[in-house]
Short mmCIF file of C-alpha atoms in Angstrom, two decimals:
data_model
loop_
_atom_site.label_atom_id
_atom_site.label_comp_id
_atom_site.label_asym_id
_atom_site.label_seq_id
_atom_site.Cartn_x
_atom_site.Cartn_y
_atom_site.Cartn_z
CA UNK A 1444 79.77 -55.03 115.93
CA UNK A 1445 83.06 -56.66 114.12
CA UNK A 1446 82.95 -56.02 110.98
CA UNK A 1447 80.73 -59.31 108.48
CA UNK A 1448 83.60 -60.86 105.93
CA UNK A 1449 85.89 -61.23 109.80
CA UNK A 1450 82.76 -63.46 110.92
CA UNK A 1451 81.70 -64.99 107.72
CA UNK A 1452 85.48 -65.97 107.36
CA UNK A 1453 86.39 -68.11 110.75
CA UNK A 1454 82.33 -69.28 111.21
CA UNK A 1455 84.28 -70.85 107.91
CA UNK A 1456 87.38 -71.84 109.40
CA UNK A 1457 85.47 -72.89 112.37
CA UNK A 1458 83.82 -75.49 110.48
CA UNK A 1459 87.06 -76.46 108.12
CA UNK A 1460 88.37 -77.28 111.91
CA UNK A 1461 85.82 -78.90 112.95
CA UNK A 1462 84.97 -81.76 110.27
CA UNK A 1463 88.71 -81.86 109.83
CA UNK A 1464 89.01 -82.85 113.48
CA UNK A 1465 86.00 -85.19 112.93
CA UNK A 1466 86.96 -87.55 109.90
CA UNK A 1467 89.96 -87.59 111.85
CA UNK A 1468 88.88 -88.71 114.98
CA UNK A 1469 86.41 -91.17 112.54
CA UNK A 1470 84.18 -89.96 112.87
CA UNK A 1471 82.29 -88.58 109.69
CA UNK A 1472 80.48 -86.34 109.71
CA UNK A 1473 79.93 -85.22 113.24
CA UNK A 1474 78.81 -81.39 113.48
CA UNK A 1475 77.70 -81.72 117.11
CA UNK A 1476 80.47 -79.93 118.34
CA UNK A 1477 79.73 -76.93 116.00
CA UNK A 1478 76.25 -77.56 117.15
CA UNK A 1479 77.56 -76.75 120.81
CA UNK A 1480 79.50 -73.98 119.63
CA UNK A 1481 76.50 -71.99 118.18
CA UNK A 1482 74.23 -72.79 120.87
CA UNK A 1483 76.94 -71.08 123.39
CA UNK A 1484 77.19 -68.10 122.01
CA UNK A 1485 73.41 -68.28 121.56
CA UNK A 1486 72.78 -68.06 124.97
CA UNK A 1487 75.53 -65.76 125.52
CA UNK A 1488 74.06 -63.23 122.90
CA UNK A 1489 70.59 -63.76 123.98
CA UNK A 1490 71.48 -61.61 126.79
CA UNK A 1491 72.86 -58.90 125.90
CA UNK A 1492 69.95 -58.25 122.88
CA UNK A 1493 66.76 -58.51 124.95
CA UNK A 1494 68.48 -56.68 128.45
CA UNK A 1495 65.93 -53.39 126.99
CA UNK A 1496 63.02 -55.74 127.34
CA UNK A 1497 59.93 -56.27 128.82
CA UNK A 1498 59.01 -59.61 128.81
CA UNK A 1499 57.22 -61.59 126.02
CA UNK A 1500 54.32 -62.88 126.08
CA UNK A 1501 53.88 -66.11 124.71
CA UNK A 1502 56.11 -68.33 122.97
CA UNK A 1503 55.34 -67.23 118.95
CA UNK A 1504 56.60 -63.19 120.90
CA UNK A 1505 60.16 -65.21 121.57
CA UNK A 1506 60.26 -67.31 117.91
CA UNK A 1507 59.50 -63.65 116.02
CA UNK A 1508 61.85 -62.46 117.97
CA UNK A 1509 64.35 -64.29 116.72
CA UNK A 1510 63.79 -64.04 112.84
CA UNK A 1511 63.38 -59.66 113.58
CA UNK A 1512 66.45 -58.63 116.14
CA UNK A 1513 68.75 -61.43 116.85
CA UNK A 1514 68.50 -62.19 112.78
CA UNK A 1515 69.29 -58.71 111.70
CA UNK A 1516 72.09 -58.40 114.59
CA UNK A 1517 73.87 -60.82 113.56
CA UNK A 1518 72.45 -61.85 109.41
CA UNK A 1519 71.78 -57.86 108.86
CA UNK A 1520 68.91 -58.97 107.65
CA UNK A 1521 65.36 -60.55 109.04
CA UNK A 1522 63.97 -63.93 108.51
CA UNK A 1523 61.52 -63.69 105.39
CA UNK A 1524 58.86 -65.86 106.40
CA UNK A 1525 57.72 -67.49 109.26
CA UNK A 1526 55.45 -70.77 109.80
CA UNK A 1527 53.88 -72.34 112.71
CA UNK A 1528 51.16 -75.07 113.62
CA UNK A 1529 50.30 -73.66 116.63
CA UNK A 1530 51.41 -76.58 118.01
CA UNK A 1531 55.34 -75.95 119.40
CA UNK A 1532 56.88 -76.64 115.60
CA UNK A 1533 58.33 -73.76 114.43
CA UNK A 1534 59.82 -73.61 109.98
CA UNK A 1535 62.07 -70.71 109.13
CA UNK A 1536 62.74 -69.60 106.14
CA UNK A 1537 65.14 -67.69 105.17
CA UNK A 1538 65.93 -66.81 100.96
CA UNK A 1539 69.08 -65.75 101.14
CA UNK A 1540 70.98 -67.34 103.71
CA UNK A 1541 74.82 -64.84 104.60
CA UNK A 1542 76.46 -68.65 104.74
CA UNK A 1543 75.09 -70.44 101.74
CA UNK A 1544 74.33 -67.30 99.52
CA UNK A 1545 78.14 -67.39 98.21
CA UNK A 1546 78.41 -70.87 98.63
CA UNK A 1547 75.85 -71.40 94.98
CA UNK A 1548 73.02 -70.66 93.98
CA UNK A 1549 71.61 -74.23 92.83
CA UNK A 1550 72.31 -76.94 93.87
CA UNK A 1551 76.60 -77.29 93.24
CA UNK A 1552 78.34 -77.79 96.71
CA UNK A 1553 74.32 -78.72 98.26
CA UNK A 1554 76.61 -81.90 100.56
CA UNK A 1555 78.84 -79.78 102.25
CA UNK A 1556 75.33 -78.04 103.22
CA UNK A 1557 74.68 -78.96 106.33
CA UNK A 1558 78.33 -78.16 107.71
CA UNK A 1559 77.68 -73.99 107.10
CA UNK A 1560 74.00 -74.60 109.53
CA UNK A 1561 74.71 -76.08 111.78
CA UNK A 1562 76.45 -73.41 113.94
CA UNK A 1563 73.25 -71.78 113.14
CA UNK A 1564 71.00 -73.98 113.82
CA UNK A 1565 73.08 -74.29 117.73
CA UNK A 1566 72.54 -70.40 117.89
CA UNK A 1567 68.47 -70.34 117.94
CA UNK A 1568 69.31 -73.74 120.11
CA UNK A 1569 71.39 -71.72 122.38
CA UNK A 1570 69.49 -68.16 122.54
CA UNK A 1571 65.65 -70.33 123.08
CA UNK A 1572 67.03 -71.61 125.49
CA UNK A 1573 67.94 -68.18 127.76
CA UNK A 1574 64.51 -67.58 126.92
CA UNK A 1575 63.18 -70.36 128.57
CA UNK A 1576 62.47 -72.46 125.56
CA UNK A 1577 63.30 -75.82 125.80
CA UNK A 1578 63.75 -77.09 121.30
CA UNK A 1579 65.03 -79.19 118.58
CA UNK A 1580 66.54 -77.23 115.97
CA UNK A 1581 67.40 -78.83 112.15
CA UNK A 1582 68.04 -76.97 109.33
CA UNK A 1583 66.77 -77.91 105.25
CA UNK A 1584 68.21 -76.61 102.61
CA UNK A 1585 67.12 -77.58 99.18
CA UNK A 1586 67.57 -75.16 96.65
CA UNK A 1587 70.39 -72.91 98.03
CA UNK A 1588 71.15 -69.60 98.97
CA UNK A 1589 68.17 -70.39 100.53
CA UNK A 1590 67.61 -72.18 104.09
CA UNK A 1591 64.83 -73.37 106.18
CA UNK A 1592 64.82 -74.06 110.06
CA UNK A 1593 62.80 -76.50 111.77
CA UNK A 1594 61.85 -75.44 115.47
CA UNK A 1595 60.44 -77.86 117.64
CA UNK A 1596 59.26 -77.21 121.05
CA UNK A 1597 60.02 -79.99 123.39
CA UNK A 1598 57.31 -79.80 126.45
CA UNK A 1599 58.04 -81.62 129.46
CA UNK B 1093 81.59 -52.00 71.53
CA UNK B 1094 82.22 -55.12 72.76
CA UNK B 1095 84.24 -57.69 75.25
CA UNK B 1096 86.27 -61.02 74.10
CA UNK B 1097 87.47 -62.69 76.49
CA UNK B 1098 88.72 -63.23 80.01
CA UNK B 1099 91.45 -64.43 81.54
CA UNK B 1100 92.72 -64.55 84.97
CA UNK B 1101 96.17 -65.82 86.19
CA UNK B 1102 97.36 -66.02 89.50
CA UNK B 1103 100.13 -65.31 91.23
CA UNK B 1104 102.61 -68.23 90.26
CA UNK B 1105 100.46 -68.02 86.43
CA UNK B 1106 98.66 -70.22 86.83
CA UNK B 1107 95.41 -69.62 84.87
CA UNK B 1108 92.23 -69.56 87.86
CA UNK B 1109 89.56 -69.42 85.17
CA UNK B 1110 89.22 -68.14 81.24
CA UNK B 1111 85.36 -67.28 79.95
CA UNK B 1112 84.85 -66.22 76.88
CA UNK B 1113 81.99 -64.05 74.88
CA UNK B 1114 82.40 -62.93 70.80
CA UNK B 1115 85.89 -64.44 69.59
CA UNK B 1116 85.25 -65.01 66.34
CA UNK B 1117 88.82 -66.77 66.20
CA UNK B 1118 90.49 -69.86 68.33
CA UNK B 1119 94.27 -69.68 68.89
CA UNK B 1120 94.30 -73.43 67.74
CA UNK B 1121 95.98 -74.97 70.58
CA UNK B 1122 94.80 -76.66 73.70
CA UNK B 1123 93.47 -73.85 76.74
CA UNK B 1124 96.00 -74.42 78.79
CA UNK B 1125 99.45 -73.24 76.65
CA UNK B 1126 97.51 -70.84 74.74
CA UNK B 1127 96.88 -69.88 78.58
CA UNK B 1128 101.11 -69.94 78.77
CA UNK B 1129 101.63 -68.41 75.97
CA UNK B 1130 99.77 -65.58 77.56
CA UNK B 1131 101.52 -65.71 81.07
CA UNK B 1132 104.89 -65.64 79.68
CA UNK B 1133 103.88 -62.55 77.34
CA UNK B 1134 101.96 -60.10 80.23
CA UNK B 1135 105.17 -61.15 82.23
CA UNK B 1136 107.36 -60.00 79.38
CA UNK B 1137 105.65 -56.89 78.62
CA UNK B 1138 106.14 -55.99 82.49
CA UNK B 1139 109.22 -56.76 82.96
CA UNK B 1140 109.24 -54.64 79.74
CA UNK B 1141 107.65 -51.64 80.63
CA UNK B 1142 109.74 -51.70 84.00
CA UNK B 1143 113.03 -51.23 82.68
CA UNK B 1144 112.59 -49.13 79.77
CA UNK B 1145 110.14 -46.36 81.45
CA UNK B 1146 111.98 -43.13 80.89
CA UNK B 1147 110.01 -41.85 84.46
CA UNK B 1148 111.10 -43.29 87.99
CA UNK B 1149 107.65 -45.14 88.51
CA UNK B 1150 108.43 -46.16 92.14
CA UNK B 1151 106.94 -42.79 93.35
CA UNK B 1152 103.89 -42.89 93.56
CA UNK B 1153 103.18 -43.60 89.42
CA UNK B 1154 100.33 -46.08 88.01
CA UNK B 1155 100.67 -49.33 88.29
CA UNK B 1156 103.15 -50.19 84.92
CA UNK B 1157 101.36 -51.63 82.39
CA UNK B 1158 98.15 -51.62 82.08
CA UNK B 1159 96.81 -52.22 77.91
CA UNK B 1160 97.97 -52.58 74.82
CA UNK B 1161 95.95 -51.65 71.16
CA UNK B 1162 96.51 -54.62 67.60
CA UNK B 1163 93.91 -52.45 64.86
CA UNK B 1164 91.81 -55.20 65.74
CA UNK B 1165 91.64 -55.49 69.21
CA UNK B 1166 93.16 -53.46 72.66
CA UNK B 1167 94.20 -56.08 75.79
CA UNK B 1168 92.98 -54.33 79.18
CA UNK B 1169 95.63 -56.05 82.44
CA UNK B 1170 95.22 -55.73 85.77
CA UNK B 1171 97.05 -56.75 89.01
CA UNK B 1172 96.35 -56.73 92.19
CA UNK B 1173 98.71 -56.72 95.28
CA UNK B 1174 98.72 -60.11 95.98
CA UNK B 1175 99.54 -61.04 92.45
CA UNK B 1176 96.08 -61.57 90.64
CA UNK B 1177 96.43 -61.05 87.28
CA UNK B 1178 92.81 -60.35 85.24
CA UNK B 1179 92.42 -59.65 81.45
CA UNK B 1180 90.25 -58.75 79.34
CA UNK B 1181 90.09 -57.89 75.58
CA UNK B 1182 87.58 -55.55 73.85
CA UNK B 1183 87.56 -54.43 70.48
CA UNK B 1184 89.29 -49.90 69.69
CA UNK B 1185 86.56 -48.21 71.14
CA UNK B 1186 85.74 -49.52 74.60
CA UNK B 1187 86.31 -47.20 77.20
CA UNK B 1188 87.39 -47.37 80.67
CA UNK B 1189 87.72 -51.06 80.94
CA UNK B 1190 89.39 -51.11 84.16
CA UNK B 1191 87.25 -49.41 86.37
CA UNK B 1192 85.11 -53.18 84.71
CA UNK B 1193 87.74 -55.21 85.84
CA UNK B 1194 87.86 -53.25 89.91
CA UNK B 1195 84.61 -54.68 88.99
CA UNK B 1196 85.09 -58.03 88.48
CA UNK B 1197 88.07 -58.27 91.06
CA UNK B 1198 85.96 -57.01 94.29
CA UNK B 1199 82.32 -57.91 93.54
CA UNK B 1200 82.67 -60.79 91.85
CA UNK B 1201 86.37 -62.62 92.83
CA UNK B 1202 86.38 -61.55 96.64
CA UNK B 1203 82.52 -61.79 96.95
CA UNK B 1204 81.66 -65.32 95.93
CA UNK B 1205 85.45 -66.94 95.51
CA UNK B 1206 87.30 -65.66 98.28
CA UNK B 1207 84.22 -65.55 100.82
CA UNK B 1208 83.09 -68.65 99.53
CA UNK B 1209 85.45 -71.52 100.89
CA UNK B 1210 84.22 -74.59 99.44
CA UNK B 1211 86.97 -72.84 96.86
CA UNK B 1212 90.64 -73.07 97.24
CA UNK B 1213 91.66 -70.22 95.73
CA UNK B 1214 95.23 -72.03 94.80
CA UNK B 1215 93.06 -73.58 92.06
CA UNK B 1216 91.00 -73.46 89.08
CA UNK B 1217 87.41 -71.10 90.12
CA UNK B 1218 84.59 -74.82 90.14
CA UNK B 1219 81.56 -71.87 91.04
CA UNK B 1220 78.86 -72.18 89.00
CA UNK B 1221 77.37 -69.21 91.26
CA UNK B 1222 81.39 -67.45 90.12
CA UNK B 1223 80.88 -68.14 86.61
CA UNK B 1224 77.07 -67.10 86.24
CA UNK B 1225 78.13 -63.72 88.07
CA UNK B 1226 81.10 -63.18 85.86
CA UNK B 1227 78.63 -63.81 82.83
CA UNK B 1228 76.55 -60.92 84.46
CA UNK B 1229 78.72 -58.59 85.60
CA UNK B 1230 80.75 -58.43 81.72
CA UNK B 1231 77.68 -58.33 80.32
CA UNK B 1232 75.68 -55.54 81.72
CA UNK B 1233 78.60 -53.23 81.47
CA UNK B 1234 78.90 -50.59 79.50
CA UNK B 1235 81.25 -51.99 77.71
CA UNK B 1236 79.79 -55.19 76.28
CA UNK B 1237 76.87 -53.91 74.41
CA UNK B 1238 76.05 -54.81 70.58
CA UNK B 1239 78.43 -57.77 68.53
CA UNK B 1240 81.11 -57.04 66.23
CA UNK B 1241 80.26 -55.99 63.20
#
């Protein structure tokens, strides 16, 4: 894996570039480009991570894999807390999310927090999409550096 | 032993950050003026030291100026290759202050300013987290143990 700092710096440049571009096109706070980049990265990385793995038993098993293996590969730690209502809603709580941990430990810069979690929302969505789960991923930041990712599985 | 105050300047002499702990006497001028005065003095000492040195400083020896001492306090100075200047005033008995300065640079400045995309590197530091971490690192260090009597 490439140096962690490089990924951090590249990610913040990505955020800066995308927000500047959307501001120029008069689409304020349009993070869909960022989310899509995360989606395709997640879609690809999961292929590499699961190549030596047997198939998953069920949906919960798959989400657990995201919390442990995917997270520790990318963020060098595991998700601190996983909750589910067993009806397709999962909440992943990371108490010290890497892209926020350098920003603040309180409410300062809170208005910029969504920009730094959009990529990761896409990453989760992409990873699950390639494992056959269609879903919606949103993030919620109340107190930095903690972050909650909500996964809502879409059943057809 | 104690730490009095801390200044951080960028390559162009702008005051990036100032903090104080046990400063018993204020200079009586505004912070900006004081910073200019401080930077001017450091700049002069640096060129003085490099000119007056009887030894060849260019061949592998340590970077010119690193501290001065008066009867009451000592000023410790560190400059990074990128021109960032860190200044820490302590009392006379403090030892290993350079370790602390390096720690402030690598564990606080790099981590919480350089790695924070919301901090503009050419502007004074506004991050609360940086301030809190700096305070923690200084207070934990062995240099900062007792208040001056």
